[in-house]
PDB file of C-alpha atoms in Angstrom:
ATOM      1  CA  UNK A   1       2.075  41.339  40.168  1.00  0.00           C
ATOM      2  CA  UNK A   2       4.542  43.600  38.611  1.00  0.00           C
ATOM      3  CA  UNK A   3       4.327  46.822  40.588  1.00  0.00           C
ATOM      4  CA  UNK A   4       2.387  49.820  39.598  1.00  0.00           C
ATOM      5  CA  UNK A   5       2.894  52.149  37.105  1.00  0.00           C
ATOM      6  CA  UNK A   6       1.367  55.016  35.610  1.00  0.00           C
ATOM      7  CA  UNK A   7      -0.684  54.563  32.817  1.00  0.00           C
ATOM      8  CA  UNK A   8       1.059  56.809  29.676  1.00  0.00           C
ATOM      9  CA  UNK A   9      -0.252  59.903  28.183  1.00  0.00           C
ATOM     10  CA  UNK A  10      -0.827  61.812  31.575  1.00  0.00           C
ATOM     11  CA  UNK A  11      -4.456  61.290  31.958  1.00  0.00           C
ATOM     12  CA  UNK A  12      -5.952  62.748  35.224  1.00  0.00           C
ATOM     13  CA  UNK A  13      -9.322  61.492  37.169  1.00  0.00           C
ATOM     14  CA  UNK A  14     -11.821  62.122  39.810  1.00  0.00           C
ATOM     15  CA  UNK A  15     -12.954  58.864  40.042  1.00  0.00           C
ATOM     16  CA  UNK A  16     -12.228  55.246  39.204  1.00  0.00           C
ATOM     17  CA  UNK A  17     -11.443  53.824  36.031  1.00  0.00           C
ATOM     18  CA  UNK A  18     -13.202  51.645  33.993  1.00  0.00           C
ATOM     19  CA  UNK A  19     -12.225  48.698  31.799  1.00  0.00           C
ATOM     20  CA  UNK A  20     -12.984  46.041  29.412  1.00  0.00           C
ATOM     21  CA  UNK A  21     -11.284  43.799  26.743  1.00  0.00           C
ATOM     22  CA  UNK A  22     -12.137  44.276  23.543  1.00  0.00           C
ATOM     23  CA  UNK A  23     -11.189  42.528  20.457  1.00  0.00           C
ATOM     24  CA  UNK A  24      -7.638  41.961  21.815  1.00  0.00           C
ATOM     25  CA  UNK A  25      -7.158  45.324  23.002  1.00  0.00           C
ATOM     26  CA  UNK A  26      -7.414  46.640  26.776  1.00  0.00           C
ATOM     27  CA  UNK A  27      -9.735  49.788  27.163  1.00  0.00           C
ATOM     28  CA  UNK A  28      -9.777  52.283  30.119  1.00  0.00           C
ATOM     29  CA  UNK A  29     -12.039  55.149  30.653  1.00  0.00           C
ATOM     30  CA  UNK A  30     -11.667  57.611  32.888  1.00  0.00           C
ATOM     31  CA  UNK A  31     -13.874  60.260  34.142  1.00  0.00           C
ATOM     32  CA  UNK A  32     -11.223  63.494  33.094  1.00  0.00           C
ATOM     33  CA  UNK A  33     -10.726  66.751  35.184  1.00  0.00           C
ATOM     34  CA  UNK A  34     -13.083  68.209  32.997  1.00  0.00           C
ATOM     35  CA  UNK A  35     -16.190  65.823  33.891  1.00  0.00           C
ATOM     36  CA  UNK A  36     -15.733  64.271  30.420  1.00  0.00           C
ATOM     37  CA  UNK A  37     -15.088  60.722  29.340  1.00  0.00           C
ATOM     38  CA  UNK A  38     -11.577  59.758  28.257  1.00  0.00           C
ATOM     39  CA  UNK A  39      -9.952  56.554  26.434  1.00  0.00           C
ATOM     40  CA  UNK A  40      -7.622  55.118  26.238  1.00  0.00           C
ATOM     41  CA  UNK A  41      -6.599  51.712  24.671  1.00  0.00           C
ATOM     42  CA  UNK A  42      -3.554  49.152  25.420  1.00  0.00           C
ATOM     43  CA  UNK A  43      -2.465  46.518  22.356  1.00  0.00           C
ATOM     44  CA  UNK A  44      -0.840  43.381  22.591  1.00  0.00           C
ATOM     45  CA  UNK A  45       2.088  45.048  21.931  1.00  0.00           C
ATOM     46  CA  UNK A  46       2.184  46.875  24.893  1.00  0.00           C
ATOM     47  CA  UNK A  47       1.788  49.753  23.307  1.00  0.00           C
ATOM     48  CA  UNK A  48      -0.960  52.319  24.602  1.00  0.00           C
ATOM     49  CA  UNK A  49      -3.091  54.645  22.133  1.00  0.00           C
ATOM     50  CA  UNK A  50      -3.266  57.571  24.566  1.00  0.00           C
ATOM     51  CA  UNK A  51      -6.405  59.702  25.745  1.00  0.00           C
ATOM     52  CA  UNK A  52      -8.863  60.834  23.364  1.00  0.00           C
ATOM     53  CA  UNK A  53     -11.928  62.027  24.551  1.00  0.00           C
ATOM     54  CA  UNK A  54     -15.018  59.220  23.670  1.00  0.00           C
ATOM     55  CA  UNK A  55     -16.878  60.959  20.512  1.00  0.00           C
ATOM     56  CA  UNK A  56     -20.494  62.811  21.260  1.00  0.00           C
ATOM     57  CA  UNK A  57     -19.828  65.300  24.084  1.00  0.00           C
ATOM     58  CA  UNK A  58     -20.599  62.897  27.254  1.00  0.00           C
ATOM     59  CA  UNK A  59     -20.340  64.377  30.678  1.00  0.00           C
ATOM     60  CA  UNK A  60     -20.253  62.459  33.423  1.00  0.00           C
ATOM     61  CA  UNK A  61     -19.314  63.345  37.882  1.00  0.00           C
ATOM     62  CA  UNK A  62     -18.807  59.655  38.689  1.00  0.00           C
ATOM     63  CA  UNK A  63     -16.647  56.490  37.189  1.00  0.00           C
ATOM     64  CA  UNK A  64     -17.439  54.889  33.492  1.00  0.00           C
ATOM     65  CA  UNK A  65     -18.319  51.497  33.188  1.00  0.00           C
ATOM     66  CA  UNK A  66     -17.983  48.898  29.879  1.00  0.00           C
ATOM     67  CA  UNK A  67     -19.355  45.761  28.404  1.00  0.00           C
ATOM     68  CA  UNK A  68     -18.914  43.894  25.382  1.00  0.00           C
ATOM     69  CA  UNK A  69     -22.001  42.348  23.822  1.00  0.00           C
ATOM     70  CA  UNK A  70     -22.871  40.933  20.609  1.00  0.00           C
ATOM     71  CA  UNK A  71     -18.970  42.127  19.080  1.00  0.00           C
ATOM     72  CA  UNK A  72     -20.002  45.751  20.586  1.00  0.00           C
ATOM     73  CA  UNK A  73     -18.299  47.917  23.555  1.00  0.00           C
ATOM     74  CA  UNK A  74     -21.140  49.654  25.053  1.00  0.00           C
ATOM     75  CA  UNK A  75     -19.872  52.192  27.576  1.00  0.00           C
ATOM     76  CA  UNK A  76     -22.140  53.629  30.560  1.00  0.00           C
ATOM     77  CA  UNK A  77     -22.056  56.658  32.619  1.00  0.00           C
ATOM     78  CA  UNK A  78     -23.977  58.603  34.971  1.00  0.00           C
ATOM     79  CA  UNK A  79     -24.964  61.856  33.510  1.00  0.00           C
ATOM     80  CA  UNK A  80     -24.645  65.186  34.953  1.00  0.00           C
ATOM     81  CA  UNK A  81     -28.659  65.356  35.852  1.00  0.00           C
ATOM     82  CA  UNK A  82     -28.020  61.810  37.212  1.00  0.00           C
ATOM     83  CA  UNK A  83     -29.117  59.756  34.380  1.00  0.00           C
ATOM     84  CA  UNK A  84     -27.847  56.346  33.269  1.00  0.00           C
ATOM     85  CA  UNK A  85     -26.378  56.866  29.345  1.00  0.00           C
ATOM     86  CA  UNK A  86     -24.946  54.336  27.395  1.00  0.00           C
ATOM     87  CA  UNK A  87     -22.259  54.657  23.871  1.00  0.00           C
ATOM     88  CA  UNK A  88     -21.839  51.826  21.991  1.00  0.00           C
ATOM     89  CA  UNK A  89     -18.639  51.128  20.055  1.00  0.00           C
ATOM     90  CA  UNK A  90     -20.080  49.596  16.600  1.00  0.00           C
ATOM     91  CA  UNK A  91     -17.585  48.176  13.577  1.00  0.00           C
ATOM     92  CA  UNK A  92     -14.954  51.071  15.170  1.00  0.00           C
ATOM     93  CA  UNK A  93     -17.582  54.070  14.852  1.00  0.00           C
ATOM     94  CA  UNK A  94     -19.362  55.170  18.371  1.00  0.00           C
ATOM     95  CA  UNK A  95     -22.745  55.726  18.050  1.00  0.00           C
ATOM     96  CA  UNK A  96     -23.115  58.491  20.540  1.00  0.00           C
ATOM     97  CA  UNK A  97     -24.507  59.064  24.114  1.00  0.00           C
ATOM     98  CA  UNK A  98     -28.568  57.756  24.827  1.00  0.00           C
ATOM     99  CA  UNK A  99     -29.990  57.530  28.067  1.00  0.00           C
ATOM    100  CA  UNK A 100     -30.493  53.904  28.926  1.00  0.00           C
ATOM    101  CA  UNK A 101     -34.946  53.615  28.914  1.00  0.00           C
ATOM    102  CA  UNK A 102     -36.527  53.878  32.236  1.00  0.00           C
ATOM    103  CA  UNK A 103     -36.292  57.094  33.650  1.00  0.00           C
ATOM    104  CA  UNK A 104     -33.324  55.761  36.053  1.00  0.00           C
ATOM    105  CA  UNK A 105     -31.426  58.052  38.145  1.00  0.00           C
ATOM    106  CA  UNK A 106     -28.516  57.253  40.148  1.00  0.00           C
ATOM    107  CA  UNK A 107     -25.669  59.312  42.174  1.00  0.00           C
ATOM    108  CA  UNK A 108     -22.751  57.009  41.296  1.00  0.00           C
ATOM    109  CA  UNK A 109     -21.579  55.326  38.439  1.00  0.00           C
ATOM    110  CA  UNK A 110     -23.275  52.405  36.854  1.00  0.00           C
ATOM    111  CA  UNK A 111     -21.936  48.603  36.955  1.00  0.00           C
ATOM    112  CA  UNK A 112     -22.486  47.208  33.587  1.00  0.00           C
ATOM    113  CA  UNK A 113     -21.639  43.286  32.621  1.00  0.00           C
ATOM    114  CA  UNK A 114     -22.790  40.641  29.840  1.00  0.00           C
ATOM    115  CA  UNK A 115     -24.542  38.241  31.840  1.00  0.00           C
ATOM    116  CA  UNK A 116     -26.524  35.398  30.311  1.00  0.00           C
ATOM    117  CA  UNK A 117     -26.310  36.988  26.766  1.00  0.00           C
ATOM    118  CA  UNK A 118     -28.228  40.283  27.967  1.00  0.00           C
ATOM    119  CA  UNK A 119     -26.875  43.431  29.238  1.00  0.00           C
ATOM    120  CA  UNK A 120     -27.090  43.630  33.177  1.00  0.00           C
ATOM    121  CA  UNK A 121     -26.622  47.573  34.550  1.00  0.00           C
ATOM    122  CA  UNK A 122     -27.155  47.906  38.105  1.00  0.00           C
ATOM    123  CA  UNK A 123     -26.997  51.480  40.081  1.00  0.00           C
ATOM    124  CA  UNK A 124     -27.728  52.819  43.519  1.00  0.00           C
ATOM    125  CA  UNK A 125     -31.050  55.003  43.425  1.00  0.00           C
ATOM    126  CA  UNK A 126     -31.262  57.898  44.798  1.00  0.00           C
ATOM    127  CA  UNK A 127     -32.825  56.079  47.734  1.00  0.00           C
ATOM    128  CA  UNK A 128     -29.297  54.105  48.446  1.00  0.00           C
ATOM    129  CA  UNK A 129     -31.679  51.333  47.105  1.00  0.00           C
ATOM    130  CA  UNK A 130     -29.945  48.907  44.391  1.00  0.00           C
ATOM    131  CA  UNK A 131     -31.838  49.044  41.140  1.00  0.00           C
ATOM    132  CA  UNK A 132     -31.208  46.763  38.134  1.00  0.00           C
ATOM    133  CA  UNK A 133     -32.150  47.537  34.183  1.00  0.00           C
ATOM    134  CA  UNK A 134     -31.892  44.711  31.982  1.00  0.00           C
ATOM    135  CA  UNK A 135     -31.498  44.991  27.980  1.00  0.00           C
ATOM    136  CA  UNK A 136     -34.098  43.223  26.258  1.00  0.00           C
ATOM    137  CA  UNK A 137     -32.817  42.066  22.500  1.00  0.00           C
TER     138      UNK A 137
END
């Protein structure tokens, strides 16, 4: 380990971090002090882009999680009416915030992974009952 350090640019959250590798780069997201989503991306360099909001307005009260499928980031979030949402990064362009199909509400963040070439997202209901959503290509 090398000890920790603060991440540059002076991002603030309210809950964990997300992050995922992505076409040689290291992405974090961040819930901000504002409730929206926040990016920002290491290089092999070493060099960090600093924060930048994630394009189409997403709001979110709990931690972001990411996945890369198929050569995409796709990015999840619990909503602010407790929906699951999902933003995919396609050939550098985000696509903007849809709610994951299935009427799914959770109060905490989603956990999102590439598992078996589909997209696994698992939440806690609003019963404290796990609940999975699988994407179907």
């Amino acid at each position: 380990w090398s000890g920790w350090q603060e991440v540059p640019g002076g991002g603030l959250t309210l809950s964990g971090p997300g992050a995922v590798s992505y076409r040689g780069f290291l992405y974090l997201f961040v819930r901000g002090t504002d409730d929206r989503i926040y990016v920002n991306r290491l290089s092999p360099l070493g060099t960090w882009s600093g924060w930048s909001e994630v394009p189409g307005g997403g709001r979110t009260p709990s931690e972001p999680d990411a996945t890369v499928f198929r050569g995409n980031l796709h990015l999840y979030v619990r909503g602010t009416d407790n929906g699951i949402y999902e933003n995919i990064l396609f050939r550098d362009i985000w696509q903007g915030w849809r709610e994951v199909p299935g009427q799914g509400r959770t109060p905490s963040g989603p956990a999102a992974e590439n598992f078996d070439g589909t997209i696994w997202l698992v939440v806690r209901g609003l019963d404290d009952g796990l609940w999975f959503n699988v994407k179907v290509f």
